[in-house]
Amino acid sequence: MDYLSDERKKSDFDVEAMKVAWAGSIQEFQLSDRMAKLVANDPVFEKFTRPMLGRKELLKNTLRKSAHAWKLIIDLRLSEEEAKWLRLYVDEPAYTDLHWGMFIPAIEGQGTEEQKKKWLPLAKKMQIIGCYAQTELGHGSNVQGLETTATFDTRTDEFIMHSPTLTSSKWWPGGLGKLSTHAVVYARLIVGGQFHGVHGFIVQLRSLEDHSPLPGITVGDIGLKFGNGAYNTMDNGVLRFDHVRIPRNQMLMRVSQVTKEGKIMQSDVPRQLIYGTMVYVRQTIVADASKALSRAVCIATRYSAVRRQFGSRDGGPETQVIDYKTQQSRLFPLLASAYAFRFVSEWLKSLYLDVKQRLEANEFSTLPEAHACTAGLKSLTTTATADGIEECRKLCGGHGYLVSSGLPELFAVYIPACTYEGDNVVLMLQVARFLVKTVSELGHKKPVGTTAYMGRVASLMQKNSAVQTGKLIFMIKTQTCFLYVTNQ
Amino acid sequence: MDYLSDERKKSDFDVEAMKVAWAGSIQEFQLSDRMAKLVANDPVFEKFTRPMLGRKELLKNTLRKSAHAWKLIIDLRLSEEEAKWLRLYVDEPAYTDLHWGMFIPAIEGQGTEEQKKKWLPLAKKMQIIGCYAQTELGHGSNVQGLETTATFDTRTDEFIMHSPTLTSSKWWPGGLGKLSTHAVVYARLIVGGQFHGVHGFIVQLRSLEDHSPLPGITVGDIGLKFGNGAYNTMDNGVLRFDHVRIPRNQMLMRVSQVTKEGKIMQSDVPRQLIYGTMVYVRQTIVADASKALSRAVCIATRYSAVRRQFGSRDGGPETQVIDYKTQQSRLFPLLASAYAFRFVSEWLKSLYLDVKQRLEANEFSTLPEAHACTAGLKSLTTTATADGIEECRKLCGGHGYLVSSGLPELFAVYIPACTYEGDNVVLMLQVARFLVKTVSELGHKKPVGTTAYMGRVASLMQKNSAVQTGKLIFMIKTQTCFLYVTNQ
């Protein structure tokens, strides 16, 4: 008996309309659906055997998939949007994520026109493979504390990249361990013996002939990570420099420049642009949270409909576990959260577009509030999603502990989101600081966006609610709603 | 610079006394310490490479370690207590856990004198390897819903073991997949076409000559579980019977007997003995919770002392993250919980001994309360420990995501404790039911043990506390305290 189709028949909403609401528009639904089918029907992208592969075979498998995806993108002339969806459905952390998601955007955002003209065509044709080398063994959240140095040598017009301590080793960059040929390396700029802040530098790591590390460069893989397949398809790496020289024009100079005489110049490009990029990246993390949580909820919901336990009368079938209140009170808030995270990520996208327009017009007043919104929502949604996936696993009883349920791998591959791009606890402290600052400035500064209500606090305090009971209504068509439901 | 020894010097309690308090007595400390060193200094027990091994090599490695441990136990004439500690420090889920922890105790608890005389020597010399086949694909918590049948055939004086449906397949038993030769199988006893409850049966699964499955028996491994090494060293299995015949005297008959004429008899052994075993097993789970949580807390505490981030002044070292309140408020309650779980497990042990004595004297009045205590504490401590290990992992930032931190494997190997021996949510419902029943019976039944205060509810309600402020004092010497500290 097919319990699932029975359950599906009971739905009292328009499932096709919901698909479109989830995707954002009929066009976006069709695009993503087309790419999903392309991947699902291609045997190269099979992922069933992944958790059984040894580490070496895992990495080879990833290389095979990436190369095949790249071939498809070229052969089928896929747009960048289509390629993004294709990579998403391949559903495997890979060096290409960092190449397309961090290395190229770093050059686009921080490179001069000349630098973009030189490096982007190479990168976009994948004639070079890039990674993003920021985090060090000793420094994650405290970017200003990075220890790698880039010392300018006026005599040769070069920077000398160096790792002065063990803790200055670059540690974690995805794609670095085995595959990248180049990296954007963040280092302390030293000119004339003076420290001039942390900046990005394009550094070649490996030979384009035989892929061996260049002189002065020590590079390797940092070892196994949580889970069977999970992030072990990614070659997160360690990197050390022993006085490696690069030409001056490989410092990313859109914002700050070093002249060949060793002078530091600032362009009129606002530094705040970096925050714009942060808003963008964190908005995609919120969108990814909804995707990951919805997958876990989908597995747990289907299991709860099929699984029966207790309550049999007269030899009849037992009760579906989805009909138990203890199951519902744990599962349904997560289902609601997955939708809420989806729609709030759309709102964040519009917030980003607004911030971007304002930045281009040199208008920075809404940036702190936008930054606080994305920091807070990144922290909230990734924490809830990581915990929610594990809760879904427990909702599948013993079966959730098997890799074949899909949940252990989903958890293992998702949880770094609580740490990367801003540790969730550190981000919440930033939000708290912003809120306290906003309140303390109320007298002379008008609060904006989500904090605008604070400007009306005096009148709000005088209003009393006459509401006696409440009912939570979930509006699927108003995609801009910000709704977070918990069972606490 | 050795930051750890610096921190250790600051301790204001007697570390040696604490070791003894934790162990329970100086004798227990010395015993466990001797076994710890025996394992640590033996290269066969090396576990560093475990997460890197493929599944087949993992299982071979486990066999090698088990055989070596067995040889040591015999060669060194270790006591049962010493052998238990040795297996604990080998620190690897293995078929031997089920052989010693479930198969042998099941025969000891549910077998007749004759059955014990026949089977225990074989098992204790490991001439047979046993597992515990209760859970089925379709039934976990609902033991009464098990579908495997044991039908008595009076003509041949045999039981016919059969798996009538797909969902009746035995699913999960550790040691079943590849290694066990025998199993205690739980099945519906059918005599004369009538159902007479679920009982245990000793069934041979594999040939003692060539280890191949016996006729009518289909057996295999259920596949990968959460984590790299973790529980993948265990051959959890699937088992189906196609009308497999066993002699009548292989039903465990201490409580109920089937005569050769097909009559069901009850001995005067109280059924409540089974609950005594439950209390025992769950008490060991609470003790294990404290061990697992203390390992995680130990790693996170050491990391927090060594890791430095932000707060550098004048080029001096940054602040140790253990000095941040955000780190302390997450870490220290877990540290306190690890101690509290240790001491409450000692209290549970004394509760079990008390219950056992009473059962032997046919005194059952305290059993429901003891059962509720162990169910509640099993649920509370395993949930807090599973969440606590993951919190400790997050407290180590990105580094906690590396298998080399030890935390991913500890989490993956620990979390089944939330599901096995009573799902934590189901157990909490049982505790709630007990409490409600206790309250509803207050008029005519005197509440006992931890609920005794309910008998004084009238006088308690008239007392008002004059306390204005509170201070939590942690008494390490009164090992019977029940203390649970959270930061909520």
Coordinates of N, CA, C and O in Angstrom, one line a residue, chain B residues 60-187:
Chain B
K60 N 38.1 -5.7 9.7 CA 39.2 -6.5 10.0 C 40.0 -6.0 11.2 O 40.5 -6.8 12.0
N61 N 40.2 -4.7 11.2 CA 40.9 -4.0 12.3 C 40.2 -4.3 13.6 O 40.9 -4.6 14.6
T62 N 38.9 -4.3 13.6 CA 38.1 -4.5 14.9 C 38.3 -6.0 15.3 O 38.5 -6.2 16.5
L63 N 38.3 -6.9 14.3 CA 38.6 -8.3 14.7 C 39.9 -8.5 15.3 O 40.1 -9.2 16.3
R64 N 40.9 -7.9 14.7 CA 42.3 -7.9 15.2 C 42.3 -7.4 16.7 O 42.9 -8.1 17.5
K65 N 41.7 -6.3 16.9 CA 41.7 -5.7 18.3 C 41.0 -6.6 19.3 O 41.5 -6.8 20.4
S66 N 39.8 -7.1 18.9 CA 39.0 -8.0 19.8 C 39.8 -9.2 20.1 O 39.8 -9.6 21.3
A67 N 40.4 -9.8 19.1 CA 41.2 -11.1 19.4 C 42.3 -10.8 20.3 O 42.6 -11.5 21.2
H68 N 43.0 -9.6 20.1 CA 44.1 -9.3 20.9 C 43.7 -9.0 22.4 O 44.3 -9.4 23.3
A69 N 42.6 -8.3 22.5 CA 42.0 -8.0 23.8 C 41.7 -9.3 24.6 O 42.0 -9.5 25.7
W70 N 41.1 -10.3 23.8 CA 40.7 -11.6 24.4 C 41.9 -12.3 24.8 O 41.9 -12.9 25.9
K71 N 43.0 -12.3 24.0 CA 44.2 -12.9 24.4 C 44.8 -12.3 25.7 O 45.2 -13.1 26.6
L72 N 44.8 -11.0 25.8 CA 45.3 -10.3 27.0 C 44.5 -10.7 28.2 O 45.1 -11.0 29.3
I73 N 43.2 -10.8 28.0 CA 42.3 -11.1 29.2 C 42.6 -12.5 29.7 O 42.7 -12.7 30.9
I74 N 42.9 -13.4 28.8 CA 43.3 -14.8 29.2 C 44.7 -14.9 29.7 O 44.9 -15.3 30.8
D75 N 45.6 -14.3 29.0 CA 47.0 -14.4 29.4 C 47.3 -13.7 30.7 O 48.1 -14.2 31.5
L76 N 46.7 -12.6 30.9 CA 46.9 -11.8 32.2 C 45.9 -12.2 33.2 O 45.9 -11.6 34.3
R77 N 45.1 -13.2 32.9 CA 44.0 -13.7 33.9 C 43.2 -12.5 34.5 O 43.1 -12.3 35.7
L78 N 42.7 -11.6 33.6 CA 42.0 -10.4 34.1 C 40.7 -10.8 34.6 O 40.0 -11.8 34.2
S79 N 40.2 -10.1 35.7 CA 38.9 -10.3 36.2 C 37.8 -9.8 35.3 O 38.2 -9.1 34.3
E80 N 36.5 -10.1 35.5 CA 35.5 -9.6 34.6 C 35.5 -8.1 34.7 O 35.2 -7.4 33.7
E81 N 35.7 -7.5 35.9 CA 35.7 -6.1 36.1 C 36.9 -5.4 35.3 O 36.7 -4.4 34.6
E82 N 38.0 -6.1 35.4 CA 39.2 -5.6 34.6 C 38.9 -5.7 33.1 O 39.2 -4.8 32.3
A83 N 38.3 -6.8 32.7 CA 38.0 -7.0 31.2 C 37.1 -5.9 30.7 O 37.2 -5.4 29.6
K84 N 36.1 -5.5 31.6 CA 35.2 -4.5 31.2 C 35.9 -3.1 30.9 O 35.6 -2.5 30.0
W85 N 36.8 -2.8 31.8 CA 37.5 -1.6 31.7 C 38.4 -1.6 30.4 O 38.6 -0.7 29.7
L86 N 39.1 -2.8 30.2 CA 39.9 -3.0 29.1 C 39.1 -2.7 27.8 O 39.5 -1.9 26.9
R87 N 37.9 -3.3 27.7 CA 37.1 -3.1 26.5 C 36.7 -1.7 26.3 O 36.6 -1.2 25.2
L88 N 36.4 -1.1 27.5 CA 36.0 0.4 27.5 C 37.1 1.2 26.9 O 36.9 2.1 26.0
Y89 N 38.4 0.9 27.3 CA 39.5 1.8 26.8 C 39.9 1.4 25.4 O 40.5 2.3 24.7
V90 N 39.6 0.2 24.9 CA 39.8 -0.1 23.5 C 38.9 0.9 22.6 O 39.3 1.3 21.6
D91 N 37.8 1.3 23.2 CA 37.1 2.4 22.7 C 36.7 2.2 21.2 O 37.0 3.1 20.4
E92 N 36.0 1.1 21.0 CA 35.6 0.9 19.6 C 34.4 0.0 19.6 O 34.4 -1.1 20.2
P93 N 33.2 0.4 19.0 CA 32.1 -0.4 19.0 C 32.4 -1.7 18.3 O 33.0 -1.7 17.2
A94 N 32.1 -2.9 18.9 CA 32.4 -4.2 18.3 C 31.4 -5.2 18.7 O 30.6 -5.0 19.6
Y95 N 31.4 -6.3 17.9 CA 30.4 -7.4 18.1 C 30.6 -7.9 19.6 O 29.6 -8.4 20.1
T96 N 31.7 -7.8 20.2 CA 31.9 -8.3 21.5 C 31.1 -7.5 22.5 O 30.7 -8.1 23.6
D97 N 30.7 -6.2 22.3 CA 29.9 -5.5 23.2 C 28.5 -6.2 23.3 O 28.0 -6.3 24.4
L98 N 28.0 -6.7 22.3 CA 26.7 -7.3 22.3 C 26.8 -8.7 22.9 O 25.9 -9.2 23.6
H99 N 27.9 -9.4 22.5 CA 28.1 -10.7 23.1 C 28.2 -10.7 24.6 O 27.4 -11.4 25.3
W100 N 29.0 -9.8 25.1 CA 29.1 -9.7 26.6 C 28.0 -8.9 27.3 O 27.7 -9.2 28.4
G101 N 27.5 -7.9 26.6 CA 26.6 -7.0 27.2 C 25.1 -7.3 27.0 O 24.3 -6.8 27.8
M102 N 24.8 -8.1 26.0 CA 23.4 -8.4 25.8 C 23.1 -9.9 25.7 O 22.2 -10.5 26.3
F103 N 23.9 -10.7 24.9 CA 23.7 -12.1 24.7 C 23.8 -12.9 26.0 O 22.9 -13.6 26.4
I104 N 25.0 -12.7 26.6 CA 25.2 -13.5 27.9 C 24.3 -13.0 29.0 O 23.6 -13.9 29.6
P105 N 24.1 -11.7 29.2 CA 23.1 -11.3 30.2 C 21.7 -11.8 29.9 O 20.9 -12.2 30.9
A106 N 21.3 -11.9 28.7 CA 19.9 -12.4 28.3 C 19.8 -13.9 28.8 O 18.8 -14.2 29.4
I107 N 20.8 -14.7 28.5 CA 20.7 -16.1 29.0 C 20.8 -16.2 30.5 O 20.1 -16.9 31.1
E108 N 21.7 -15.3 31.1 CA 21.8 -15.3 32.6 C 20.4 -14.9 33.2 O 20.0 -15.5 34.2
G109 N 19.8 -14.0 32.6 CA 18.5 -13.5 33.2 C 17.3 -14.3 32.9 O 16.4 -14.4 33.7
Q110 N 17.2 -14.8 31.7 CA 16.0 -15.4 31.2 C 16.1 -16.9 31.0 O 15.1 -17.6 30.7
G111 N 17.4 -17.5 31.1 CA 17.5 -18.9 30.9 C 17.3 -19.7 32.2 O 17.5 -19.2 33.3
T112 N 16.9 -21.0 32.0 CA 16.8 -21.9 33.2 C 18.2 -22.3 33.6 O 19.2 -22.1 32.9
E113 N 18.3 -23.0 34.8 CA 19.6 -23.4 35.2 C 20.3 -24.3 34.2 O 21.5 -24.2 33.9
E114 N 19.5 -25.2 33.6 CA 19.9 -26.2 32.6 C 20.5 -25.4 31.4 O 21.5 -25.7 30.8
Q115 N 19.7 -24.4 30.9 CA 20.1 -23.6 29.8 C 21.4 -22.8 30.1 O 22.3 -22.8 29.2
K116 N 21.5 -22.3 31.3 CA 22.7 -21.5 31.6 C 23.9 -22.5 31.6 O 25.0 -22.1 31.2
K117 N 23.7 -23.7 32.1 CA 24.8 -24.7 32.2 C 25.3 -25.1 30.8 O 26.5 -25.3 30.6
K118 N 24.4 -25.1 29.9 CA 24.8 -25.5 28.5 C 25.4 -24.4 27.7 O 26.5 -24.6 27.1
W119 N 24.8 -23.2 27.8 CA 25.2 -22.1 26.9 C 26.3 -21.2 27.4 O 27.1 -20.7 26.7
L120 N 26.2 -20.9 28.7 CA 27.2 -19.9 29.3 C 28.6 -20.3 29.1 O 29.4 -19.4 28.7
P121 N 29.0 -21.5 29.4 CA 30.5 -21.8 29.2 C 30.9 -21.6 27.8 O 32.0 -21.1 27.5
L122 N 30.1 -22.0 26.8 CA 30.4 -21.9 25.4 C 30.6 -20.4 25.1 O 31.6 -19.9 24.4
A123 N 29.7 -19.5 25.6 CA 29.7 -18.1 25.3 C 30.9 -17.4 26.0 O 31.6 -16.6 25.4
K124 N 31.1 -17.8 27.3 CA 32.2 -17.2 28.0 C 33.6 -17.5 27.5 O 34.5 -16.8 27.8
K125 N 33.7 -18.7 26.9 CA 35.0 -19.0 26.3 C 35.0 -18.5 24.8 O 36.0 -18.8 24.1
M126 N 34.0 -17.9 24.4 CA 33.8 -17.4 23.0 C 33.9 -18.5 22.0 O 34.4 -18.2 20.9
Q127 N 33.5 -19.6 22.3 CA 33.4 -20.7 21.4 C 32.2 -20.5 20.5 O 32.1 -21.1 19.4
I128 N 31.2 -19.8 21.0 CA 30.1 -19.3 20.2 C 30.1 -17.7 20.3 O 30.6 -17.2 21.4
I129 N 29.6 -17.0 19.3 CA 29.5 -15.6 19.4 C 28.1 -15.2 19.3 O 27.4 -15.6 18.3
G130 N 27.5 -14.5 20.3 CA 26.1 -14.2 20.2 C 25.7 -12.8 20.0 O 26.5 -11.9 20.3
C131 N 24.5 -12.5 19.5 CA 24.0 -11.2 19.4 C 22.6 -11.2 19.9 O 22.1 -12.2 20.3
Y132 N 22.0 -10.0 19.9 CA 20.7 -9.8 20.5 C 19.7 -9.3 19.5 O 19.7 -8.1 19.1
A133 N 18.9 -10.2 18.9 CA 18.0 -9.9 17.8 C 16.6 -9.5 18.2 O 15.7 -10.4 18.2
Q134 N 16.4 -8.3 18.6 CA 15.0 -7.9 19.0 C 14.4 -7.0 17.9 O 13.5 -7.3 17.3
T135 N 15.0 -5.8 17.8 CA 14.5 -4.8 16.8 C 14.3 -5.3 15.4 O 15.1 -6.1 14.9
E136 N 13.2 -4.9 14.8 CA 12.9 -5.3 13.4 C 12.8 -4.1 12.5 O 12.7 -3.0 13.0
L137 N 12.8 -4.3 11.2 CA 12.7 -3.2 10.3 C 11.5 -2.3 10.6 O 11.6 -1.1 10.6
G138 N 10.4 -3.0 11.0 CA 9.2 -2.2 11.2 C 8.9 -2.0 12.7 O 7.9 -1.3 13.0
H139 N 9.7 -2.5 13.6 CA 9.3 -2.3 15.0 C 10.5 -2.1 15.9 O 11.4 -2.9 15.9
G140 N 10.5 -0.9 16.6 CA 11.6 -0.6 17.5 C 11.0 -0.5 18.9 O 11.0 -1.5 19.7
S141 N 10.4 0.7 19.2 CA 9.9 0.9 20.6 C 8.7 -0.1 20.9 O 8.6 -0.5 22.0
N142 N 7.9 -0.4 19.9 CA 6.8 -1.3 20.2 C 7.2 -2.8 20.1 O 6.9 -3.5 19.1
V143 N 7.7 -3.2 21.2 CA 8.3 -4.6 21.3 C 7.1 -5.6 21.1 O 7.3 -6.7 20.5
Q144 N 5.9 -5.3 21.6 CA 4.8 -6.2 21.5 C 4.3 -6.3 20.1 O 3.6 -7.2 19.7
G145 N 4.8 -5.4 19.2 CA 4.4 -5.5 17.8 C 5.3 -6.3 16.9 O 5.1 -6.3 15.7
L146 N 6.4 -6.9 17.5 CA 7.3 -7.7 16.7 C 6.5 -8.7 15.9 O 5.6 -9.3 16.4
E147 N 7.0 -9.0 14.7 CA 6.3 -9.9 13.8 C 6.9 -11.3 13.6 O 6.2 -12.2 13.1
T148 N 8.2 -11.4 13.9 CA 8.8 -12.7 13.8 C 8.0 -13.7 14.6 O 7.7 -13.4 15.7
T149 N 7.8 -14.9 14.1 CA 7.0 -15.9 14.8 C 7.9 -17.1 15.2 O 8.8 -17.5 14.5
A150 N 7.5 -17.7 16.3 CA 8.1 -19.0 16.8 C 6.9 -19.9 17.1 O 6.3 -19.8 18.1
T151 N 6.7 -20.7 16.1 CA 5.5 -21.6 16.2 C 5.8 -23.0 16.7 O 6.7 -23.6 16.1
F152 N 5.2 -23.4 17.7 CA 5.5 -24.7 18.3 C 4.9 -25.9 17.5 O 3.7 -25.9 17.2
D153 N 5.8 -26.8 17.2 CA 5.3 -28.0 16.4 C 5.4 -29.2 17.4 O 6.5 -29.7 17.7
T154 N 4.3 -29.7 17.9 CA 4.3 -30.7 18.9 C 4.8 -32.1 18.3 O 5.4 -32.8 19.1
R155 N 4.6 -32.3 17.0 CA 5.0 -33.5 16.4 C 6.5 -33.7 16.5 O 7.0 -34.8 16.8
T156 N 7.3 -32.6 16.3 CA 8.8 -32.8 16.3 C 9.4 -32.2 17.6 O 10.6 -32.2 17.7
D157 N 8.6 -31.6 18.5 CA 9.1 -30.9 19.7 C 10.1 -29.8 19.3 O 11.1 -29.6 19.9
E158 N 9.7 -29.0 18.3 CA 10.5 -27.9 17.8 C 9.7 -26.6 17.7 O 8.5 -26.6 17.6
F159 N 10.4 -25.5 17.7 CA 9.8 -24.2 17.3 C 10.3 -23.9 15.8 O 11.4 -24.2 15.4
I160 N 9.3 -23.4 15.1 CA 9.6 -23.0 13.7 C 9.8 -21.5 13.7 O 8.8 -20.7 13.9
M161 N 11.0 -21.0 13.5 CA 11.2 -19.5 13.5 C 11.0 -19.0 12.1 O 11.5 -19.6 11.1
H162 N 10.2 -18.0 11.9 CA 9.8 -17.5 10.6 C 9.6 -16.0 10.6 O 9.2 -15.4 11.5
S163 N 10.0 -15.4 9.4 CA 9.8 -14.0 9.2 C 8.7 -13.8 8.1 O 9.0 -14.0 6.9
P164 N 7.5 -13.6 8.5 CA 6.4 -13.6 7.6 C 6.3 -12.4 6.6 O 5.6 -12.5 5.6
T165 N 6.9 -11.3 7.0 CA 6.8 -10.0 6.2 C 8.2 -9.4 6.0 O 9.2 -9.8 6.7
L166 N 8.3 -8.4 5.1 CA 9.5 -7.7 5.0 C 9.9 -6.9 6.3 O 11.0 -6.9 6.7
T167 N 8.8 -6.3 6.9 CA 9.0 -5.5 8.1 C 9.4 -6.4 9.3 O 9.8 -5.8 10.3
S168 N 9.2 -7.7 9.2 CA 9.6 -8.6 10.3 C 11.1 -8.9 10.3 O 11.6 -9.5 11.2
S169 N 11.8 -8.5 9.3 CA 13.2 -8.7 9.2 C 13.9 -8.1 10.5 O 13.7 -6.9 10.8
K170 N 14.7 -8.9 11.1 CA 15.5 -8.3 12.2 C 16.4 -7.3 11.6 O 17.1 -7.5 10.6
W171 N 16.6 -6.1 12.3 CA 17.3 -5.0 11.7 C 18.0 -4.2 12.7 O 17.3 -3.8 13.7
W172 N 19.3 -4.1 12.7 CA 20.1 -3.4 13.6 C 21.0 -4.2 14.5 O 22.0 -3.7 15.0
P173 N 20.6 -5.4 14.9 CA 21.4 -6.1 15.9 C 22.9 -6.0 15.6 O 23.4 -6.4 14.5
G174 N 23.7 -5.5 16.6 CA 25.2 -5.4 16.4 C 25.8 -6.8 16.5 O 25.4 -7.6 17.3
G175 N 26.8 -7.1 15.6 CA 27.4 -8.4 15.6 C 26.7 -9.3 14.7 O 27.3 -10.4 14.4
L176 N 25.5 -9.0 14.3 CA 24.7 -9.9 13.5 C 25.2 -10.0 12.0 O 25.3 -11.1 11.4
G177 N 25.6 -8.9 11.5 CA 25.9 -8.8 10.0 C 26.9 -9.8 9.5 O 26.7 -10.4 8.5
K178 N 28.0 -9.9 10.2 CA 29.1 -10.7 9.7 C 29.6 -11.8 10.7 O 30.2 -12.8 10.3
L179 N 29.5 -11.5 12.0 CA 30.3 -12.3 13.0 C 29.6 -13.3 13.9 O 30.2 -14.3 14.2
S180 N 28.3 -13.0 14.3 CA 27.7 -13.9 15.3 C 27.5 -15.3 14.7 O 27.1 -15.4 13.6
T181 N 27.6 -16.2 15.6 CA 27.2 -17.6 15.3 C 25.8 -17.9 15.8 O 25.1 -18.7 15.3
H182 N 25.4 -17.2 16.9 CA 24.2 -17.4 17.5 C 23.5 -16.1 17.8 O 24.1 -15.0 17.8
A183 N 22.2 -16.2 18.1 CA 21.4 -15.0 18.5 C 20.4 -15.3 19.5 O 19.9 -16.5 19.5
V184 N 20.1 -14.4 20.4 CA 18.9 -14.5 21.2 C 17.8 -13.7 20.3 O 18.0 -12.5 20.1
V185 N 16.8 -14.5 19.8 CA 15.9 -13.9 18.9 C 14.5 -13.7 19.6 O 14.0 -14.7 20.3
Y186 N 14.0 -12.5 19.6 CA 12.7 -12.3 20.2 C 11.6 -12.5 19.1 O 11.7 -11.9 18.0
A187 N 10.6 -13.3 19.5 CA 9.6 -13.6 18.5 C 8.2 -13.9 19.2 O 8.2 -14.1 20.4

